[in-house]
Amino acid sequence: MSTAREDCFTMEGKLALPYQYFAGLTGSRFLISLRDQKKIKGLKCNKCNKIFVPPRSTCEICFEEISGNWVDLKNSGTVTGFTIIRYEEPHQPVKPPYILALIKLDGADTPLTHIVKGVPLSKMKVGMKVKAMFAKKSTSSIMDIDHFRPVEGKPKFEMGYTYDELEVGMSASFSKTISESDVYLFAGISGDFNPMHLNEEFAKMTPFGTRIAHGALPQSLIAPVLGMKLPGLGTVALEIMARFKAPTYFGDTITATGEVVEKLEKKRWVRMALTWTNQKDELVAEGSALVIPPMPLPQQAE
Amino acid sequence: MRRKVAVCAVAQIKNEPDIWYQRFQGMLFDCFESIVEQTGVTFDMEKGIRNVVTCSDDVFDARTISDSGMTDVVGAHYRGEEKTAQDGINALGYAMAAILSGHDDLILIMGHCKESQSESRQMCTNLAFDPFFCRPLGLDFLNASAFQARAYMEKSGVTDDHLARIVVRSRENGAKNPYARKNELLTKEAVLNSPMLSDPIRELHQYPVTDWAIGMLLSCEERAREFTDNPIYITGFGNCMDSYFLGDRDLTSNFALKKAAGRAFRMAGVKDAKDAFDIVELNDACAYQLPMWAEGVGLAEEGGGAWIDGNGMEKHNVNLSGGMLNGNPIMLGGLARTVEAFLQLRGEAGERQVDGVRKALAHGTTGPAGQHHGVIILEK
Ligand SMILES: [Zn+2]
């Protein structure tokens, strides 16, 4: 008898069995406290002086009953091992690539397996401090912890967004009310004692009819945006252009806004659209900036 | 003196990526007929086979009590039948115990697995995890191995380059084995450039999807010559189960394998693995496992990386069959390793034959990241 592929009948099948898994009394207590109190609990074997998580009612080392020995664990811990899952399969909870890590929670002795997010794949490493982020909706499983994220270390300086972190559409702004003393100080800084800024009687004769601020004064308010907000600390400004549209009167509140409009891949520079508006939402000035975003700092003090 | 258990005959089909033309029952039946033909064994209730040990997995067969799908074709009806739902090396341990205890003097072992029939091997092994704490995270045997691979490589000095060499060598050895899965020969560069599946495990670091079936006839020493002129003896066996949760284990310690090997060595009177065996077969489902298991059984005390650089794989004749890495289905790795040991001891290993093989070690493992290990020692 010949065997040809077309003579071989295959039947498509699928095993799907709705099922209720009982978590056990010990597992139930762990899952309920996770769901209701957002608390991760461990069980301690006093004989072995070891705190286990996930929970179990009996110590597998000495066979001692430990189901009453609950201890509260911290929601933070240290990564002791990890892998980056890059193959895609239906049984995965999130779309790859994703990081699966062994996390030794503060207070526990046995690492727990879970997902880590919020860290670039290439920056993932053993020893990283992470904290649990709880799910918005409970599934009464370990997924009540949605994932773990790196604990913000306490860096001396909060560096700005790197080129890779910046996205077109991100924006930030800074506002300030311009007072008479601001203008007088600015005259001293710039040497521009032009009476149109300082002398009300002279200013009455100008097209504005009253004193106005130096144009460069509201313009300078973009500096805290670029240098301290977006991209932020570490930014180098290459070019700032502004076209003045309306005067700034004393007492006006000026808002300077920067928005990322283009990422220049080749140079890894970023172009930003700039606007200055007053409290009446009138456009005071508009322009653009070209900046070098901060480089990533690999080793900062924890 | 301790009684010995003989392996009288082995029958196998060729390992293939997809045996689309045969049901697993047919695959087993081919092996079954070959055993009967080779040995003349009968199913006579006085002198023949009264007990069968099978090896299969429910999820890979997509039916519960998977042995009930094929007990008829392995001659198990009206007889004792026991299923091993673990690496098949445990079927050997089971059969050995049945014979040494005097429960029976003949045992037929039959194992099968068609990995090709499930949509995904990883989906199957995901089901090996509990539904509360591990399964929802997408854990499976591949990513569990990846945790171990990273930790082990860090500790042992095994590099991506070493892993590539292991895969290339496995394919070369497999090409000399007529029953091995037919695979492309690879260059080191091809392995180094193969995509990452689960860091640091690349696509080519993992054994390919494979279908296979195997049969073995075991007897007590006294009756072995009724079935063969060239019996091979099991002189040692040991196994050990490690903790379930990955976090409960020291993933690089080889805890369970050291225990399993120690038990087998004690039974067989082996003092030092490094000079005890003429050939060694290790169940390397992933490339990093070959040096890691070599450390576990005591071949590579200097650490896996230095052992490979020192030509340890050739010095100890490790995985001349191509290993699991060339392709054997899950559950049957340990039996495939035993088949190679058997053939080498009988002088029937063809192009792969090592001269004067007198003692061999075969190893099997199941469970995520080598949770369970079994070690068997065979002698002429
Ligand atoms: Zn204990």
PDB file of N, CA and C and ligand atoms in Angstrom, chain A residues 45 47-48 52 59-64 66, ligand 1:
ATOM      1  N   CYS A  45       9.409  28.842  57.962  1.00  0.00           N
ATOM      2  CA  CYS A  45       9.735  27.636  58.721  1.00  0.00           C
ATOM      3  C   CYS A  45      10.681  28.070  59.827  1.00  0.00           C
ATOM      4  N   LYS A  47      12.021  26.206  62.057  1.00  0.00           N
ATOM      5  CA  LYS A  47      13.083  25.222  62.253  1.00  0.00           C
ATOM      6  C   LYS A  47      14.231  25.478  61.270  1.00  0.00           C
ATOM      7  N   CYS A  48      13.872  25.744  60.002  1.00  0.00           N
ATOM      8  CA  CYS A  48      14.902  25.982  58.974  1.00  0.00           C
ATOM      9  C   CYS A  48      15.263  27.462  58.878  1.00  0.00           C
ATOM     10  N   PHE A  52       9.361  31.235  52.872  1.00  0.00           N
ATOM     11  CA  PHE A  52       9.025  30.767  51.529  1.00  0.00           C
ATOM     12  C   PHE A  52       7.950  31.633  50.871  1.00  0.00           C
ATOM     13  N   CYS A  59       6.937  22.713  55.254  1.00  0.00           N
ATOM     14  CA  CYS A  59       8.316  22.926  54.800  1.00  0.00           C
ATOM     15  C   CYS A  59       8.800  21.651  54.120  1.00  0.00           C
ATOM     16  N   GLU A  60       9.270  21.786  52.867  1.00  0.00           N
ATOM     17  CA  GLU A  60       9.667  20.578  52.138  1.00  0.00           C
ATOM     18  C   GLU A  60      11.026  20.071  52.614  1.00  0.00           C
ATOM     19  N   ILE A  61      11.720  20.879  53.398  1.00  0.00           N
ATOM     20  CA  ILE A  61      13.049  20.471  53.869  1.00  0.00           C
ATOM     21  C   ILE A  61      12.916  19.618  55.135  1.00  0.00           C
ATOM     22  N   CYS A  62      12.140  20.124  56.108  1.00  0.00           N
ATOM     23  CA  CYS A  62      12.063  19.409  57.392  1.00  0.00           C
ATOM     24  C   CYS A  62      10.679  18.814  57.665  1.00  0.00           C
ATOM     25  N   PHE A  63       9.736  19.027  56.742  1.00  0.00           N
ATOM     26  CA  PHE A  63       8.361  18.496  56.848  1.00  0.00           C
ATOM     27  C   PHE A  63       7.566  19.121  57.992  1.00  0.00           C
ATOM     28  N   GLU A  64       8.051  20.210  58.557  1.00  0.00           N
ATOM     29  CA  GLU A  64       7.351  20.894  59.646  1.00  0.00           C
ATOM     30  C   GLU A  64       6.123  21.603  59.072  1.00  0.00           C
ATOM     31  N   ILE A  66       3.927  24.610  58.619  1.00  0.00           N
ATOM     32  CA  ILE A  66       4.271  26.030  58.775  1.00  0.00           C
ATOM     33  C   ILE A  66       3.106  26.941  58.398  1.00  0.00           C
TER      34      ILE A  66
HETATM   35 ZN    ZN C   1      11.883  23.506  57.607  1.00  0.00          ZN
END
